[in-house]
């Protein structure tokens, strides 16, 4: 959960590498994509991940391969944004399988996370 809740802020830490990929069209929207390589000193699902950003600058999707689970490809959708101390935070997280060409499957739903009562201290 820590990595879900702290990105993109963690990308300012030492050792992260980022590069912009070409745009992605999904659900009638065009999203910008950011490839992120995580440093080895932080535990995460996979070293290489891709973030999808809406025209409003919000994270819409987060792709990774679950290395501890044989490299299972995941498409993690973020939605239900709320304002917390001036920062937009997603409250809904839905994770689905992802095909080799980057398409997400509509089922099975692998993980469902709903957040509420969010505060920053």
Coordinates of N, CA, C and O in Angstrom, one line a residue:
X1 N 0.8 -1.2 0.0 CA 0.0 0.0 0.0 C 0.9 1.3 0.0 O 0.5 2.3 -0.6
X2 N 2.0 1.2 0.7 CA 2.8 2.4 0.7 C 3.2 2.9 -0.7 O 3.1 4.1 -0.9
X3 N 3.6 2.0 -1.6 CA 3.9 2.5 -2.9 C 2.7 3.1 -3.6 O 2.8 4.0 -4.4
X4 N 1.6 2.5 -3.5 CA 0.3 3.0 -4.1 C 0.0 4.4 -3.6 O -0.4 5.3 -4.4
X5 N 0.2 4.6 -2.3 CA -0.2 5.9 -1.7 C 0.8 7.0 -1.8 O 0.4 8.1 -1.6
X6 N 2.0 6.7 -2.1 CA 3.1 7.7 -2.1 C 3.5 8.1 -3.5 O 4.2 9.1 -3.6
X7 N 3.2 7.4 -4.5 CA 3.6 7.8 -5.8 C 2.6 8.9 -6.3 O 1.4 8.9 -5.9
X8 N 3.0 9.9 -7.0 CA 4.3 10.1 -7.7 C 5.4 10.7 -6.8 O 6.5 11.0 -7.2
X9 N 5.1 11.0 -5.5 CA 6.0 11.7 -4.7 C 7.3 11.0 -4.5 O 8.4 11.6 -4.4
X10 N 7.2 9.6 -4.4 CA 8.5 8.8 -4.2 C 9.4 9.0 -5.4 O 10.6 8.8 -5.2
X11 N 8.9 9.4 -6.6 CA 9.8 9.5 -7.7 C 10.9 10.6 -7.6 O 11.8 10.7 -8.4
X12 N 10.7 11.4 -6.6 CA 11.8 12.5 -6.3 C 12.9 11.9 -5.5 O 13.9 12.6 -5.4
X13 N 12.8 10.7 -5.0 CA 13.8 10.1 -4.2 C 15.0 9.7 -5.1 O 14.8 9.4 -6.3
X14 N 16.2 9.5 -4.5 CA 17.3 9.1 -5.3 C 17.1 7.7 -6.0 O 16.5 6.8 -5.4
X15 N 17.6 7.6 -7.2 CA 17.7 6.3 -7.9 C 16.5 6.1 -8.8 O 16.6 5.1 -9.6
X16 N 15.5 6.9 -8.8 CA 14.4 6.7 -9.7 C 14.8 7.2 -11.1 O 15.5 8.2 -11.2
X17 N 14.3 6.5 -12.1 CA 14.5 6.9 -13.5 C 13.2 7.0 -14.2 O 12.4 6.0 -14.0
X18 N 12.9 8.0 -15.0 CA 11.6 8.1 -15.7 C 11.9 8.5 -17.1 O 12.9 9.2 -17.4
X19 N 10.9 8.1 -18.0 CA 11.0 8.5 -19.3 C 9.5 8.5 -19.9 O 8.7 7.6 -19.5
X20 N 9.2 9.5 -20.7 CA 7.8 9.5 -21.2 C 7.7 8.6 -22.4 O 8.6 8.6 -23.3
X21 N 6.6 7.9 -22.5 CA 6.3 7.0 -23.6 C 5.3 7.7 -24.5 O 4.7 8.7 -24.1
X22 N 5.0 7.0 -25.6 CA 3.9 7.6 -26.5 C 2.6 7.5 -25.8 O 2.4 6.8 -24.8
X23 N 1.6 8.3 -26.3 CA 0.3 8.3 -25.6 C -0.5 7.0 -25.8 O -0.1 6.2 -26.6
X24 N -1.5 6.8 -25.0 CA -2.3 5.6 -24.9 C -3.8 6.0 -25.0 O -4.2 6.9 -24.2
X25 N -4.5 5.4 -25.9 CA -6.0 5.6 -26.0 C -6.7 4.5 -25.3 O -6.5 3.3 -25.6
X26 N -7.6 4.9 -24.4 CA -8.4 3.9 -23.7 C -9.7 4.6 -23.2 O -9.7 5.8 -22.7
X27 N -10.8 3.9 -23.3 CA -12.1 4.4 -22.8 C -12.5 5.8 -23.4 O -13.0 6.7 -22.6
X28 N -12.1 6.1 -24.6 CA -12.4 7.4 -25.2 C -11.5 8.5 -24.8 O -11.9 9.7 -25.0
X29 N -10.5 8.2 -24.1 CA -9.5 9.2 -23.6 C -8.1 8.9 -24.1 O -7.8 7.8 -24.4
X30 N -7.4 10.0 -24.2 CA -5.9 9.9 -24.5 C -5.1 10.2 -23.3 O -5.3 11.2 -22.7
X31 N -4.3 9.2 -22.8 CA -3.6 9.4 -21.6 C -2.1 9.5 -22.0 O -1.6 8.8 -22.9
X32 N -1.3 10.3 -21.2 CA 0.1 10.3 -21.4 C 0.7 9.2 -20.5 O 0.0 8.7 -19.5
X33 N 1.8 8.7 -20.9 CA 2.4 7.5 -20.2 C 3.8 7.8 -19.7 O 4.6 8.5 -20.4
X34 N 4.1 7.4 -18.5 CA 5.4 7.6 -17.9 C 6.0 6.2 -17.5 O 5.3 5.5 -16.7
X35 N 7.1 5.9 -18.0 CA 7.8 4.7 -17.6 C 8.7 5.0 -16.4 O 9.4 6.0 -16.5
X36 N 8.6 4.2 -15.4 CA 9.3 4.5 -14.1 C 10.2 3.3 -13.8 O 9.6 2.1 -13.8
X37 N 11.4 3.5 -13.6 CA 12.3 2.4 -13.1 C 12.6 2.7 -11.6 O 13.2 3.8 -11.3
X38 N 12.3 1.7 -10.8 CA 12.4 1.9 -9.3 C 13.8 1.5 -8.9 O 14.4 0.5 -9.5
X39 N 14.4 2.2 -7.9 CA 15.7 1.8 -7.4 C 15.6 0.5 -6.6 O 14.6 0.2 -6.0
X40 N 16.7 -0.2 -6.5 CA 16.7 -1.5 -5.8 C 16.5 -1.4 -4.3 O 16.1 -2.4 -3.7
X41 N 16.7 -0.3 -3.7 CA 16.6 -0.2 -2.3 C 15.1 -0.1 -1.8 O 14.9 -0.1 -0.6
X42 N 14.2 0.0 -2.7 CA 12.7 0.1 -2.3 C 12.0 -1.2 -2.8 O 12.2 -1.6 -4.0
X43 N 11.3 -1.8 -1.9 CA 10.5 -3.0 -2.3 C 9.2 -2.5 -3.1 O 8.5 -1.6 -2.7
X44 N 9.0 -3.2 -4.2 CA 7.8 -2.8 -5.1 C 7.5 -4.1 -5.9 O 8.2 -5.0 -5.9
X45 N 6.4 -4.0 -6.6 CA 5.9 -5.1 -7.4 C 6.9 -5.5 -8.5 O 7.2 -6.7 -8.8
X46 N 7.4 -4.5 -9.2 CA 8.4 -4.7 -10.3 C 9.3 -3.5 -10.5 O 8.9 -2.4 -10.2
X47 N 10.4 -3.7 -11.0 CA 11.4 -2.7 -11.2 C 10.9 -1.7 -12.2 O 11.0 -0.5 -12.1
X48 N 10.3 -2.1 -13.3 CA 9.8 -1.3 -14.4 C 8.3 -1.2 -14.3 O 7.6 -2.2 -14.2
X49 N 7.7 0.0 -14.3 CA 6.3 0.2 -14.2 C 5.9 1.4 -15.2 O 6.7 2.2 -15.5
X50 N 4.6 1.4 -15.5 CA 4.1 2.4 -16.4 C 2.9 3.1 -15.8 O 2.0 2.4 -15.3
X51 N 2.9 4.4 -15.7 CA 1.8 5.2 -15.2 C 1.1 5.9 -16.4 O 1.7 6.3 -17.3
X52 N -0.2 6.0 -16.3 CA -1.1 6.6 -17.3 C -1.7 7.8 -16.6 O -2.3 7.7 -15.6
X53 N -1.6 9.0 -17.3 CA -2.0 10.2 -16.7 C -3.0 10.9 -17.6 O -2.8 11.0 -18.8
X54 N -4.1 11.3 -17.0 CA -5.2 12.0 -17.7 C -4.9 13.4 -18.1 O -3.9 13.9 -17.6
X55 N -5.7 14.0 -18.9 CA -5.5 15.4 -19.4 C -5.5 16.3 -18.2 O -5.0 17.4 -18.2
X56 N -6.2 15.9 -17.1 CA -6.3 16.7 -15.8 C -5.1 16.5 -14.9 O -5.0 17.1 -13.9
X57 N -4.1 15.6 -15.3 CA -2.9 15.4 -14.5 C -3.1 14.4 -13.4 O -2.3 14.3 -12.5
X58 N -4.2 13.6 -13.5 CA -4.4 12.6 -12.5 C -4.0 11.2 -13.0 O -4.1 10.9 -14.2
X59 N -3.5 10.4 -12.0 CA -3.2 9.0 -12.4 C -4.5 8.2 -12.7 O -5.3 8.2 -11.8
X60 N -4.5 7.6 -13.8 CA -5.7 6.8 -14.2 C -5.4 5.3 -14.1 O -6.3 4.5 -13.8
X61 N -4.2 4.9 -14.4 CA -3.8 3.5 -14.5 C -2.3 3.4 -14.2 O -1.5 4.3 -14.4
X62 N -2.0 2.2 -13.6 CA -0.6 1.9 -13.2 C -0.4 0.5 -13.6 O -1.0 -0.4 -13.0
X63 N 0.5 0.2 -14.5 CA 0.8 -1.1 -15.0 C 2.1 -1.6 -14.3 O 3.1 -0.9 -14.2
X64 N 2.2 -2.9 -14.0 CA 3.4 -3.5 -13.5 C 3.2 -5.0 -13.6 O 2.2 -5.6 -13.9
X65 N 4.4 -5.7 -13.5 CA 4.4 -7.1 -13.5 C 4.8 -7.6 -12.1 O 5.8 -7.2 -11.5
X66 N 3.9 -8.4 -11.5 CA 4.1 -8.8 -10.1 C 5.2 -9.9 -10.1 O 5.0 -11.0 -10.3
X67 N 6.5 -9.4 -9.8 CA 7.6 -10.3 -9.9 C 7.6 -11.4 -8.9 O 8.1 -12.5 -9.2
X68 N 7.0 -11.2 -7.7 CA 7.0 -12.3 -6.7 C 5.9 -13.3 -7.1 O 5.8 -14.3 -6.4
X69 N 5.1 -13.0 -8.1 CA 4.1 -14.0 -8.5 C 4.3 -14.4 -10.0 O 3.4 -14.5 -10.8
X70 N 5.5 -14.7 -10.3 CA 5.9 -15.2 -11.6 C 5.7 -14.2 -12.7 O 5.6 -14.5 -13.9
X71 N 5.7 -12.9 -12.4 CA 5.7 -11.8 -13.4 C 4.3 -11.6 -13.9 O 4.1 -11.1 -15.0
X72 N 3.2 -11.9 -13.2 CA 1.8 -11.7 -13.6 C 1.7 -10.2 -13.9 O 2.0 -9.3 -13.2
X73 N 1.1 -10.0 -15.1 CA 0.9 -8.6 -15.6 C -0.4 -8.0 -15.1 O -1.4 -8.6 -15.2
X74 N -0.3 -6.8 -14.5 CA -1.4 -6.2 -13.8 C -1.7 -4.8 -14.4 O -0.7 -4.1 -14.7
X75 N -3.0 -4.5 -14.5 CA -3.4 -3.1 -14.8 C -4.2 -2.6 -13.6 O -5.3 -3.1 -13.3
X76 N -3.7 -1.6 -13.0 CA -4.2 -1.1 -11.7 C -4.9 0.3 -12.1 O -4.2 1.2 -12.4
X77 N -6.2 0.3 -11.9 CA -7.0 1.5 -12.2 C -7.2 2.3 -10.9 O -7.6 1.7 -9.9
X78 N -7.0 3.6 -11.0 CA -7.3 4.5 -9.9 C -8.4 5.5 -10.2 O -8.4 6.1 -11.3
X79 N -9.3 5.7 -9.3 CA -10.4 6.6 -9.6 C -11.0 7.1 -8.2 O -10.5 6.8 -7.2
X80 N -12.1 7.8 -8.3 CA -12.8 8.3 -7.1 C -11.9 9.3 -6.3 O -11.8 9.2 -5.1
X81 N -11.4 10.2 -7.1 CA -10.5 11.2 -6.5 C -11.2 12.1 -5.5 O -12.3 12.6 -5.8
X82 N -10.5 12.4 -4.4 CA -11.0 13.4 -3.4 C -9.9 14.3 -3.1 O -8.7 14.0 -3.3
X83 N -10.2 15.5 -2.6 CA -9.2 16.5 -2.2 C -8.9 16.3 -0.7 O -9.8 16.4 0.1
X84 N -7.6 16.1 -0.5 CA -7.1 16.0 0.9 C -6.0 17.0 1.1 O -4.9 16.9 0.5
X85 N -6.3 18.0 1.9 CA -5.3 19.1 2.1 C -4.7 19.7 0.8 O -3.5 19.9 0.7
X86 N -5.5 19.8 -0.2 CA -5.1 20.4 -1.4 C -4.5 19.4 -2.4 O -4.0 19.8 -3.5
X87 N -4.4 18.1 -2.1 CA -3.9 17.1 -2.9 C -5.0 16.1 -3.3 O -5.7 15.6 -2.5
X88 N -5.1 15.9 -4.6 CA -6.1 14.9 -5.2 C -5.6 13.5 -4.9 O -4.5 13.2 -5.3
X89 N -6.4 12.7 -4.2 CA -6.0 11.4 -3.8 C -7.1 10.4 -4.4 O -8.3 10.6 -4.1
X90 N -6.7 9.3 -5.0 CA -7.7 8.3 -5.5 C -8.1 7.4 -4.3 O -7.4 7.0 -3.5
X91 N -9.4 7.2 -4.3 CA -10.0 6.4 -3.2 C -10.4 5.0 -3.7 O -10.6 4.1 -2.9
X92 N -10.4 4.8 -5.0 CA -10.8 3.5 -5.6 C -9.6 2.9 -6.4 O -9.0 3.6 -7.2
X93 N -9.2 1.7 -6.0 CA -8.1 1.0 -6.7 C -8.7 -0.4 -7.2 O -9.2 -1.2 -6.4
X94 N -8.6 -0.6 -8.5 CA -9.1 -1.9 -9.0 C -8.0 -2.5 -9.9 O -7.5 -1.8 -10.8
X95 N -7.6 -3.7 -9.7 CA -6.5 -4.3 -10.4 C -7.0 -5.5 -11.2 O -7.7 -6.4 -10.6
X96 N -6.7 -5.5 -12.5 CA -7.1 -6.6 -13.4 C -5.9 -7.1 -14.1 O -4.8 -6.5 -14.2
X97 N -6.0 -8.3 -14.7 CA -4.9 -8.9 -15.5 C -4.7 -8.0 -16.7 O -5.6 -7.3 -17.2
X98 N -3.5 -8.1 -17.3 CA -3.1 -7.3 -18.5 C -2.5 -8.3 -19.5 O -1.8 -9.2 -19.1
X99 N -2.9 -8.1 -20.7 CA -2.4 -8.9 -21.8 C -1.0 -8.4 -22.3 O -0.6 -7.3 -22.0
X100 N -0.3 -9.2 -23.0 CA 1.1 -8.8 -23.5 C 1.1 -7.5 -24.3 O 2.1 -6.8 -24.3
X101 N 0.0 -7.2 -25.0 CA -0.1 -6.0 -25.8 C -0.5 -4.8 -25.0 O -0.8 -3.7 -25.5
X102 N -0.7 -4.9 -23.7 CA -1.0 -3.8 -22.8 C -2.5 -3.6 -22.5 O -2.9 -2.7 -21.7
X103 N -3.4 -4.4 -23.1 CA -4.8 -4.3 -22.9 C -5.1 -4.9 -21.5 O -4.6 -5.9 -21.2
X104 N -6.1 -4.3 -20.8 CA -6.5 -4.9 -19.6 C -7.7 -5.8 -19.8 O -8.5 -5.5 -20.7
X105 N -7.9 -6.8 -19.0 CA -9.0 -7.7 -19.1 C -10.1 -7.1 -18.2 O -9.8 -6.6 -17.1
X106 N -11.4 -7.3 -18.5 CA -12.4 -6.8 -17.6 C -12.7 -7.8 -16.4 O -13.3 -7.4 -15.5
X107 N -12.2 -9.0 -16.5 CA -12.2 -9.9 -15.4 C -11.1 -10.9 -15.5 O -10.6 -11.1 -16.6
X108 N -10.7 -11.5 -14.5 CA -11.3 -11.4 -13.1 C -10.7 -10.1 -12.4 O -9.6 -9.7 -12.8
X109 N -11.5 -9.6 -11.5 CA -11.0 -8.5 -10.6 C -10.0 -9.2 -9.6 O -10.4 -10.1 -8.9
X110 N -8.8 -8.8 -9.7 CA -7.8 -9.4 -8.8 C -7.7 -8.8 -7.4 O -7.7 -9.5 -6.4
X111 N -7.7 -7.5 -7.4 CA -7.7 -6.7 -6.1 C -8.6 -5.6 -6.2 O -8.7 -4.9 -7.2
X112 N -9.4 -5.3 -5.1 CA -10.2 -4.2 -4.9 C -9.9 -3.5 -3.6 O -10.0 -4.1 -2.6
X113 N -9.6 -2.2 -3.7 CA -9.2 -1.4 -2.5 C -10.0 -0.1 -2.5 O -10.0 0.6 -3.5
X114 N -10.7 0.1 -1.4 CA -11.5 1.4 -1.3 C -10.9 2.1 0.0 O -10.8 1.5 1.0
X115 N -10.6 3.4 -0.2 CA -10.0 4.1 0.9 C -11.0 5.2 1.3 O -11.8 5.7 0.5
X116 N -11.0 5.5 2.6 CA -11.9 6.6 3.2 C -11.2 7.2 4.4 O -10.1 6.7 4.8
X117 N -11.7 8.3 4.8 CA -11.1 9.0 6.0 C -9.6 9.2 5.9 O -8.8 8.9 6.8
X118 N -9.2 9.8 4.7 CA -7.8 10.0 4.4 C -7.3 11.3 5.0 O -8.0 12.3 4.9
X119 N -6.2 11.3 5.7 CA -5.6 12.5 6.2 C -4.1 12.4 6.0 O -3.5 11.3 5.9
X120 N -3.5 13.6 6.0 CA -2.0 13.6 6.0 C -1.5 14.2 7.3 O -2.1 15.1 7.8
X121 N -0.5 13.6 7.9 CA 0.1 14.0 9.1 C 1.6 14.3 9.0 O 2.2 13.9 8.1

